[in-house]
C-alpha positions as a Python dict, from the first residue, in 0.01 Angstrom:
ca = {
    (1, 'M'): (0, 0, 0),
    (2, 'M'): (-120, -95, -349),
    (3, 'L'): (-324, 226, -365),
    (4, 'K'): (-11, 432, -287),
    (5, 'Y'): (183, 264, -569),
    (6, 'K'): (-112, 310, -803),
    (7, 'N'): (-123, 682, -725),
    (8, 'L'): (254, 705, -764),
    (9, 'F'): (253, 545, -1110),
    (10, 'S'): (-45, 751, -1223),
    (11, 'I'): (136, 1073, -1124),
    (12, 'L'): (456, 955, -1293),
    (13, 'A'): (260, 871, -1608),
    (14, 'L'): (103, 1217, -1605),
    (15, 'W'): (440, 1386, -1557),
    (16, 'I'): (606, 1187, -1837),
    (17, 'L'): (311, 1241, -2072),
    (18, 'V'): (282, 1614, -2015),
    (19, 'G'): (660, 1656, -2006),
    (20, 'S'): (683, 1484, -2344),
    (21, 'I'): (407, 1699, -2492),
    (22, 'I'): (579, 2014, -2365),
    (23, 'G'): (913, 1889, -2501),
    (24, 'I'): (770, 1816, -2846),
    (25, 'M'): (596, 2153, -2873),
    (26, 'V'): (886, 2356, -2732),
    (27, 'G'): (1145, 2162, -2932),
    (28, 'S'): (959, 2234, -3254),
    (29, 'T'): (899, 2602, -3181),
    (30, 'T'): (1261, 2642, -3068),
    (31, 'Y'): (1387, 2491, -3393),
    (32, 'F'): (1198, 2747, -3598),
    (33, 'L'): (1308, 3023, -3359),
    (34, 'L'): (1675, 2929, -3403),
    (35, 'E'): (1656, 2880, -3778),
    (36, 'I'): (1465, 3200, -3850),
    (37, 'N'): (1694, 3402, -3624),
    (38, 'D'): (2001, 3261, -3798),
    (39, 'Y'): (1851, 3351, -4134),
    (40, 'L'): (1758, 3704, -4027),
    (41, 'G'): (2091, 3767, -3855),
    (42, 'D'): (2342, 3585, -4075),
    (43, 'D'): (2183, 3594, -4420),
    (44, 'I'): (1998, 3925, -4416),
    (45, 'R'): (2133, 4172, -4158),
    (46, 'A'): (2500, 4074, -4185),
    (47, 'K'): (2493, 4151, -4558),
    (48, 'R'): (2300, 4477, -4523),
    (49, 'D'): (2473, 4712, -4279),
    (50, 'W'): (2216, 4985, -4344),
    (51, 'L'): (1947, 4789, -4156),
    (52, 'I'): (2096, 4913, -3827),
    (53, 'F'): (1948, 5258, -3901),
    (54, 'L'): (1599, 5106, -3883),
    (55, 'L'): (1650, 4974, -3529),
    (56, 'P'): (1479, 5276, -3361),
    (57, 'F'): (1170, 5219, -3575),
    (58, 'G'): (1178, 4848, -3494),
    (59, 'G'): (1175, 4958, -3130),
    (60, 'I'): (856, 5155, -3191),
    (61, 'I'): (689, 4842, -3332),
    (62, 'I'): (800, 4629, -3034),
    (63, 'G'): (686, 4897, -2789),
    (64, 'Y'): (348, 4927, -2959),
    (65, 'I'): (292, 4551, -2939),
    (66, 'Y'): (374, 4532, -2568),
    (67, 'M'): (171, 4843, -2480),
    (68, 'N'): (-140, 4726, -2666),
    (69, 'Y'): (-125, 4346, -2649),
    (70, 'G'): (129, 4257, -2382),
    (71, 'K'): (-80, 4305, -2067),
    (72, 'V'): (-341, 4044, -1981),
    (73, 'F'): (-566, 4003, -1676),
    (74, 'L'): (-581, 3640, -1562),
    (75, 'N'): (-751, 3544, -1235),
    (76, 'N'): (-787, 3915, -1153),
    (77, 'T'): (-409, 3960, -1174),
    (78, 'L'): (-226, 4175, -1427),
    (79, 'N'): (29, 3968, -1618),
    (80, 'D'): (270, 4179, -1821),
    (81, 'T'): (448, 3984, -2094),
    (82, 'A'): (709, 4262, -2112),
    (83, 'K'): (851, 4116, -1788),
    (84, 'L'): (968, 3817, -1996),
    (85, 'N'): (1171, 3570, -1784),
    (86, 'N'): (1062, 3743, -1465),
    (87, 'L'): (700, 3662, -1551),
    (88, 'V'): (796, 3298, -1609),
    (89, 'I'): (969, 3288, -1268),
    (90, 'D'): (667, 3450, -1101),
    (91, 'S'): (447, 3181, -1254),
    (92, 'V'): (668, 2911, -1098),
    (93, 'H'): (612, 3078, -761),
    (94, 'G'): (237, 3087, -828),
    (95, 'K'): (217, 3468, -829),
    (96, 'K'): (138, 3519, -1197),
    (97, 'E'): (36, 3328, -1506),
    (98, 'V'): (205, 3327, -1844),
    (99, 'P'): (-49, 3421, -2115),
    (100, 'R'): (-62, 3209, -2429),
    (101, 'R'): (3, 3517, -2639),
    (102, 'M'): (345, 3560, -2479),
    (103, 'G'): (500, 3305, -2714),
    (104, 'P'): (402, 3474, -3043),
    (105, 'I'): (484, 3820, -2903),
    (106, 'V'): (832, 3711, -2792),
    (107, 'Y'): (888, 3537, -3126),
    (108, 'F'): (804, 3846, -3330),
    (109, 'A'): (982, 4094, -3102),
    (110, 'T'): (1300, 3882, -3106),
    (111, 'F'): (1292, 3866, -3486),
    (112, 'I'): (1267, 4245, -3510),
    (113, 'T'): (1551, 4297, -3262),
    (114, 'V'): (1779, 4052, -3446),
    (115, 'L'): (1691, 4177, -3796),
    (116, 'F'): (1777, 4539, -3720),
    (117, 'G'): (2090, 4475, -3514),
    (118, 'G'): (1997, 4481, -3147),
    (119, 'S'): (2267, 4323, -2932),
    (120, 'T'): (2093, 4014, -2798),
    (121, 'G'): (2086, 3638, -2815),
    (122, 'R'): (1790, 3422, -2906),
    (123, 'E'): (1785, 3151, -2639),
    (124, 'G'): (1596, 3358, -2382),
    (125, 'A'): (1301, 3361, -2619),
    (126, 'A'): (1307, 2978, -2617),
    (127, 'V'): (1274, 2975, -2238),
    (128, 'Q'): (988, 3224, -2253),
    (129, 'M'): (825, 3021, -2528),
    (130, 'G'): (861, 2718, -2302),
    (131, 'G'): (671, 2903, -2030),
    (132, 'S'): (398, 3000, -2274),
    (133, 'V'): (363, 2642, -2402),
    (134, 'A'): (361, 2500, -2049),
    (135, 'S'): (89, 2745, -1947),
    (136, 'T'): (-123, 2639, -2246),
    (137, 'V'): (-76, 2270, -2163),
    (138, 'N'): (-164, 2337, -1798),
    (139, 'N'): (-491, 2498, -1898),
    (140, 'F'): (-573, 2218, -2143),
    (141, 'F'): (-520, 1940, -1887),
    (142, 'K'): (-661, 2148, -1599),
    (143, 'V'): (-386, 2030, -1366),
    (144, 'S'): (-361, 2110, -996),
    (145, 'S'): (-187, 2424, -870),
    (146, 'L'): (115, 2217, -760),
    (147, 'D'): (149, 2049, -1098),
    (148, 'K'): (113, 2387, -1268),
    (149, 'K'): (435, 2504, -1104),
    (150, 'I'): (609, 2179, -1191),
    (151, 'F'): (509, 2196, -1556),
    (152, 'M'): (615, 2560, -1577),
    (153, 'M'): (962, 2442, -1470),
    (154, 'S'): (936, 2172, -1736),
    (155, 'G'): (871, 2441, -1998),
    (156, 'I'): (1185, 2625, -1887),
    (157, 'S'): (1383, 2300, -1905),
    (158, 'A'): (1255, 2220, -2253),
    (159, 'G'): (1340, 2567, -2381),
    (160, 'F'): (1692, 2563, -2239),
    (161, 'G'): (1773, 2206, -2341),
    (162, 'A'): (1645, 2261, -2695),
    (163, 'A'): (1811, 2601, -2742),
    (164, 'F'): (2157, 2503, -2621),
    (165, 'G'): (2170, 2135, -2712),
    (166, 'A'): (2232, 2058, -2344),
    (167, 'P'): (1950, 1835, -2215),
    (168, 'I'): (2107, 1748, -1879),
    (169, 'T'): (2172, 2115, -1806),
    (170, 'G'): (1822, 2202, -1920),
    (171, 'A'): (1665, 1959, -1674),
    (172, 'I'): (1847, 2116, -1378),
    (173, 'F'): (1817, 2473, -1506),
    (174, 'G'): (1438, 2450, -1497),
    (175, 'M'): (1449, 2355, -1128),
    (176, 'E'): (1729, 2596, -1033),
    (177, 'M'): (1636, 2913, -1222),
    (178, 'A'): (1345, 3030, -1007),
    (179, 'A'): (1516, 3036, -667),
    (180, 'L'): (1857, 3063, -503),
    (181, 'G'): (1948, 2787, -263),
    (182, 'K'): (1665, 2550, -346),
    (183, 'L'): (1613, 2271, -598),
    (184, 'K'): (1262, 2131, -634),
    (185, 'F'): (1352, 1769, -700),
    (186, 'E'): (985, 1677, -723),
    (187, 'A'): (998, 1833, -1070),
    (188, 'L'): (1295, 1620, -1182),
    (189, 'V'): (1098, 1365, -1385),
    (190, 'P'): (892, 1609, -1596),
    (191, 'C'): (1187, 1851, -1630),
    (192, 'L'): (1420, 1573, -1743),
    (193, 'T'): (1158, 1440, -1983),
    (194, 'A'): (1078, 1780, -2132),
    (195, 'S'): (1444, 1877, -2169),
    (196, 'F'): (1553, 1556, -2341),
    (197, 'V'): (1247, 1540, -2566),
    (198, 'G'): (1286, 1909, -2657),
    (199, 'H'): (1655, 1858, -2733),
    (200, 'Y'): (1603, 1554, -2954),
    (201, 'V'): (1309, 1707, -3137),
    (202, 'T'): (1521, 2012, -3221),
    (203, 'T'): (1839, 1826, -3318),
    (204, 'V'): (1729, 1482, -3440),
    (205, 'A'): (1376, 1526, -3567),
    (206, 'W'): (1432, 1872, -3721),
    (207, 'G'): (1807, 1848, -3773),
    (208, 'H'): (1932, 2170, -3614),
    (209, 'K'): (2307, 2185, -3552),
    (210, 'H'): (2424, 2380, -3248),
    (211, 'E'): (2745, 2581, -3232),
    (212, 'E'): (3049, 2411, -3082),
    (213, 'F'): (3320, 2565, -2864),
    (214, 'I'): (3634, 2357, -2823),
    (215, 'I'): (3897, 2376, -2549),
    (216, 'Q'): (4227, 2299, -2718),
    (217, 'T'): (4433, 2248, -2401),
    (218, 'V'): (4349, 2209, -2032),
    (219, 'P'): (4628, 2304, -1788),
    (220, 'N'): (4772, 2044, -1553),
    (221, 'I'): (4625, 2032, -1204),
    (222, 'T'): (4846, 2234, -968),
    (223, 'I'): (4785, 2449, -662),
    (224, 'I'): (4901, 2760, -851),
    (225, 'T'): (4655, 2693, -1131),
    (226, 'F'): (4370, 2642, -885),
    (227, 'I'): (4451, 2970, -709),
    (228, 'T'): (4464, 3145, -1046),
    (229, 'V'): (4127, 2999, -1144),
    (230, 'I'): (3974, 3117, -816),
    (231, 'L'): (4101, 3472, -866),
    (232, 'L'): (3988, 3478, -1230),
    (233, 'S'): (3644, 3343, -1135),
    (234, 'A'): (3603, 3630, -889),
    (235, 'I'): (3682, 3877, -1170),
    (236, 'F'): (3435, 3706, -1403),
    (237, 'S'): (3173, 3708, -1128),
    (238, 'L'): (3212, 4081, -1064),
    (239, 'T'): (3183, 4138, -1439),
    (240, 'S'): (2844, 3962, -1430),
    (241, 'V'): (2742, 4192, -1142),
    (242, 'L'): (2844, 4495, -1348),
    (243, 'Y'): (2632, 4367, -1636),
    (244, 'C'): (2326, 4301, -1419),
    (245, 'Q'): (2346, 4633, -1235),
    (246, 'L'): (2391, 4833, -1554),
    (247, 'R'): (2114, 4638, -1728),
    (248, 'H'): (1865, 4699, -1444),
    (249, 'G'): (1980, 5059, -1399),
    (250, 'I'): (1921, 5144, -1766),
    (251, 'E'): (1581, 4975, -1754),
    (252, 'K'): (1468, 5172, -1448),
    (253, 'F'): (1611, 5500, -1578),
    (254, 'S'): (1450, 5466, -1921),
    (255, 'E'): (1113, 5366, -1772),
    (256, 'K'): (1121, 5669, -1543),
    (257, 'L'): (1242, 5902, -1819),
    (258, 'F'): (972, 5798, -2066),
    (259, 'K'): (702, 5723, -1805),
    (260, 'K'): (692, 5354, -1906),
    (261, 'N'): (608, 5439, -2267),
    (262, 'H'): (767, 5136, -2434),
    (263, 'M'): (762, 5292, -2780),
    (264, 'K'): (959, 5600, -2675),
    (265, 'R'): (1198, 5390, -2464),
    (266, 'A'): (1284, 5151, -2744),
    (267, 'F'): (1307, 5430, -3005),
    (268, 'F'): (1556, 5612, -2783),
    (269, 'G'): (1748, 5290, -2715),
    (270, 'G'): (1766, 5218, -3086),
    (271, 'I'): (1916, 5561, -3151),
    (272, 'V'): (2179, 5502, -2881),
    (273, 'I'): (2275, 5167, -3038),
    (274, 'V'): (2305, 5329, -3382),
    (275, 'I'): (2535, 5596, -3237),
    (276, 'L'): (2745, 5336, -3054),
    (277, 'T'): (2774, 5133, -3375),
    (278, 'L'): (2898, 5439, -3565),
    (279, 'I'): (3148, 5518, -3288),
    (280, 'V'): (3310, 5173, -3289),
    (281, 'D'): (3277, 5159, -3670),
    (282, 'S'): (3186, 4792, -3657),
    (283, 'Q'): (2882, 4569, -3626),
    (284, 'D'): (3073, 4298, -3439),
    (285, 'Y'): (2877, 4386, -3123),
    (286, 'N'): (2534, 4386, -3284),
    (287, 'G'): (2331, 4068, -3294),
    (288, 'R'): (2476, 3764, -3119),
    (289, 'G'): (2836, 3839, -3214),
    (290, 'L'): (2894, 3468, -3269),
    (291, 'Q'): (3192, 3518, -3501),
    (292, 'M'): (3398, 3703, -3239),
    (293, 'L'): (3281, 3465, -2967),
    (294, 'E'): (3419, 3170, -3164),
    (295, 'Q'): (3732, 3368, -3250),
    (296, 'S'): (3806, 3426, -2880),
    (297, 'F'): (3884, 3053, -2843),
    (298, 'V'): (4156, 3048, -3110),
    (299, 'E'): (4305, 3396, -3161),
    (300, 'D'): (4325, 3742, -3007),
    (301, 'V'): (4020, 3968, -3007),
    (302, 'P'): (4008, 4345, -2938),
    (303, 'T'): (4114, 4417, -2580),
    (304, 'F'): (3791, 4587, -2478),
    (305, 'A'): (3553, 4366, -2679),
    (306, 'F'): (3395, 4237, -2358),
    (307, 'L'): (3317, 4591, -2240),
    (308, 'A'): (3174, 4696, -2576),
    (309, 'K'): (2941, 4395, -2582),
    (310, 'L'): (2840, 4462, -2222),
    (311, 'I'): (2738, 4819, -2306),
    (312, 'F'): (2564, 4729, -2633),
    (313, 'T'): (2358, 4452, -2470),
    (314, 'T'): (2260, 4642, -2156),
    (315, 'V'): (2138, 4935, -2366),
    (316, 'T'): (1949, 4707, -2607),
    (317, 'L'): (1766, 4504, -2343),
    (318, 'G'): (1743, 4784, -2088),
    (319, 'T'): (1544, 5001, -2327),
    (320, 'G'): (1284, 4741, -2414),
    (321, 'F'): (1417, 4530, -2700),
    (322, 'V'): (1376, 4153, -2674),
    (323, 'G'): (1618, 3861, -2690),
    (324, 'G'): (1832, 3625, -2491),
    (325, 'E'): (2105, 3720, -2245),
    (326, 'A'): (2296, 3392, -2233),
    (327, 'I'): (2490, 3434, -2558),
    (328, 'P'): (2584, 3797, -2475),
    (329, 'L'): (2710, 3674, -2136),
    (330, 'F'): (2903, 3398, -2314),
    (331, 'F'): (3054, 3664, -2541),
    (332, 'I'): (3147, 3893, -2250),
    (333, 'G'): (3305, 3610, -2050),
    (334, 'A'): (3492, 3448, -2338),
    (335, 'T'): (3635, 3774, -2474),
    (336, 'L'): (3734, 3886, -2123),
    (337, 'G'): (3912, 3551, -2076),
    (338, 'N'): (4081, 3607, -2412),
    (339, 'T'): (4201, 3950, -2298),
    (340, 'L'): (4332, 3813, -1966),
    (341, 'H'): (4536, 3559, -2161),
    (342, 'T'): (4776, 3845, -2237),
    (343, 'F'): (4867, 3863, -1868),
    (344, 'I'): (4816, 3503, -1754),
    (345, 'D'): (5010, 3203, -1876),
    (346, 'L'): (4719, 2968, -1930),
    (347, 'P'): (4580, 2833, -2260),
    (348, 'M'): (4366, 3085, -2448),
    (349, 'S'): (4078, 2847, -2520),
    (350, 'F'): (4070, 2740, -2154),
    (351, 'L'): (4050, 3101, -2030),
    (352, 'A'): (3778, 3182, -2285),
    (353, 'A'): (3576, 2878, -2174),
    (354, 'L'): (3628, 2960, -1807),
    (355, 'G'): (3505, 3317, -1861),
    (356, 'L'): (3207, 3198, -2065),
    (357, 'I'): (3084, 2968, -1790),
    (358, 'A'): (3172, 3185, -1488),
    (359, 'V'): (3008, 3504, -1618),
    (360, 'F'): (2693, 3310, -1711),
    (361, 'C'): (2689, 3142, -1369),
    (362, 'G'): (2726, 3472, -1182),
    (363, 'G'): (2443, 3632, -1378),
    (364, 'A'): (2201, 3340, -1377),
    (365, 'N'): (2270, 3228, -1016),
    (366, 'T'): (2257, 2865, -1128),
    (367, 'P'): (2589, 2704, -1024),
    (368, 'I'): (2483, 2342, -1075),
    (369, 'A'): (2333, 2408, -1419),
    (370, 'A'): (2637, 2617, -1519),
    (371, 'F'): (2875, 2336, -1420),
    (372, 'L'): (2670, 2081, -1613),
    (373, 'L'): (2666, 2317, -1911),
    (374, 'A'): (3045, 2325, -1904),
    (375, 'M'): (3051, 1945, -1898),
    (376, 'E'): (2814, 1914, -2195),
    (377, 'M'): (2960, 2203, -2392),
    (378, 'F'): (3328, 2112, -2347),
    (379, 'D'): (3302, 1731, -2339),
    (380, 'G'): (3390, 1704, -1971),
    (381, 'K'): (3731, 1868, -2005),
    (382, 'G'): (3864, 2051, -1699),
    (383, 'L'): (3573, 1955, -1476),
    (384, 'E'): (3772, 2028, -1156),
    (385, 'Y'): (3839, 2386, -1266),
    (386, 'F'): (3485, 2452, -1386),
    (387, 'F'): (3339, 2319, -1062),
    (388, 'I'): (3550, 2564, -861),
    (389, 'A'): (3479, 2846, -1105),
    (390, 'C'): (3101, 2801, -1075),
    (391, 'L'): (3109, 2797, -695),
    (392, 'V'): (3333, 3104, -671),
    (393, 'S'): (3132, 3297, -931),
    (394, 'Y'): (2806, 3211, -756),
    (395, 'L'): (2935, 3330, -418),
    (396, 'F'): (3109, 3646, -537),
    (397, 'S'): (2811, 3768, -742),
    (398, 'G'): (2621, 3818, -418),
    (399, 'H'): (2248, 3868, -437),
    (400, 'H'): (2252, 4016, -784),
    (401, 'G'): (2128, 3853, -1100),
    (402, 'L'): (1965, 3873, -1439),
    (403, 'W'): (1615, 3819, -1307),
    (404, 'P'): (1487, 4036, -1017),
    (405, 'S'): (1203, 3789, -953),
    (406, 'Q'): (1440, 3513, -838),
    (407, 'K'): (1368, 3423, -475),
    (408, 'I'): (1641, 3381, -217),
    (409, 'Y'): (1547, 3069, -22),
    (410, 'E'): (1889, 3043, 136),
    (411, 'P'): (2133, 3340, 141),
    (412, 'K'): (2464, 3261, -27),
    (413, 'S'): (2648, 3338, 295),
    (414, 'R'): (2575, 3452, 650),
    (415, 'L'): (2780, 3759, 559),
    (416, 'Y'): (2491, 3876, 339),
    (417, 'N'): (2224, 4046, 547),
    (418, 'T'): (1932, 3905, 353),
    (419, 'L'): (1610, 3752, 483),
    (420, 'Q'): (1491, 3416, 360),
    (421, 'G'): (1226, 3445, 88),
    (422, 'E'): (1330, 3788, -40),
    (423, 'T'): (1366, 3846, -411),
    (424, 'I'): (1679, 3958, -593),
    (425, 'E'): (1503, 4289, -659),
    (426, 'N'): (1452, 4360, -289),
    (427, 'A'): (1802, 4244, -199),
    (428, 'E'): (1955, 4476, -460),
    (429, 'K'): (1768, 4773, -316),
    (430, 'K'): (1949, 4718, 13),
}
């Protein structure tokens, strides 16, 4: 009996130690990622509209890096860093390994995309950096194959918690991201440790201040309001499906068209973004679009802002540029909620918040993490509505999602003809 407790405490000590190391490293790298991206996007690009015309050439640079330095053979398996979050998910399943070089490559490629006006976020790079750091720590400590998977989830948790200022969400997101219908609670301790340490290193030790979105008014709880929320959540969910399908469709089409030549793909994608920018005569949909996202909580935004952002982001990421998808999904959901406020008698900030969370949930397939994100982001307001919204969005999005490598451990419903253990990619083909 004493031996069992001794082994238990030794494993816990290892998990807390390694989780803390991952959190410190990822928290620090995430801080610099956020600060540099803010500087490049807000202080340089926003004041120099002409930089958008250099986006195609930035695409050539990104494509060259991935074609010449992005593919690495580890344990006789090809690991392509261009797969980004999908490679991180594959590493959690034990299929692939995240190379150490992935972190610097993602850093640099994200900076180029942001500087020249690609329509992306930055937080996805933090998650990928978390995977790269976790892989490095795994190799240093020479941990077992089981612990490797657990610490990869810890890297995801650290990246998410540090990037969004949501440590509780980050802990669950690391366990929920890789698979539908399954939470690996064995990873709770290191994921929780890494997420909280990463968050506090970014915000307390380095002093980064995250953006805040405030719900001014939450509607009273009534049956009519609940029914309205359910219907709206279905709309938001289908919007996330549209985003995912268009994003994957553009990626497959551009790869086939340019025979997987990343330089030509990204150059072409950059030209398309430049043309779209000239057509709308605005750079509100380039970069993160944080100004309009915040505006959607307090005043009207253009009616089709959500659709414009959806197209800009799917073209940017589908043609090989690099960046996060969470903030674009926030933008799409919040501005769509703002537009629906014209037809629905519910508070504007509430509808924007509902859209933000529901579209993200439908795309990420992480209902628990999305609900917790709403609780942390909006100070617990409207928890009943957000809980329903996350469940409805998760169900209505079907077996679609941002990351084709996600495994389906349990189908969302018996109505979906999907075998256990299939990936999102295989399910979408059907």
